[in-house]
């Protein structure tokens, strides 16, 4: 999960997908 999240953030440096991926990470953590 950590690697996937980091990769997704780096890949989507536009900023739009960033918030989307960040929210997903929180869900998994929960």
PDB file of C-alpha atoms in Angstrom, residues 16-26:
ATOM      1  CA  UNK A  16      -6.052  16.981  -8.779  1.00  0.00           C
ATOM      2  CA  UNK A  17      -5.497  13.275  -8.457  1.00  0.00           C
ATOM      3  CA  UNK A  18      -3.323  14.007  -5.423  1.00  0.00           C
ATOM      4  CA  UNK A  19      -6.253  14.847  -3.169  1.00  0.00           C
ATOM      5  CA  UNK A  20      -8.181  11.895  -4.631  1.00  0.00           C
ATOM      6  CA  UNK A  21      -5.392   9.413  -3.930  1.00  0.00           C
ATOM      7  CA  UNK A  22      -4.782  10.939  -0.490  1.00  0.00           C
ATOM      8  CA  UNK A  23      -8.443  10.380   0.470  1.00  0.00           C
ATOM      9  CA  UNK A  24      -8.220   6.749  -0.682  1.00  0.00           C
ATOM     10  CA  UNK A  25      -5.143   6.215   1.489  1.00  0.00           C
ATOM     11  CA  UNK A  26      -7.040   7.430   4.554  1.00  0.00           C
TER      12      UNK A  26
END
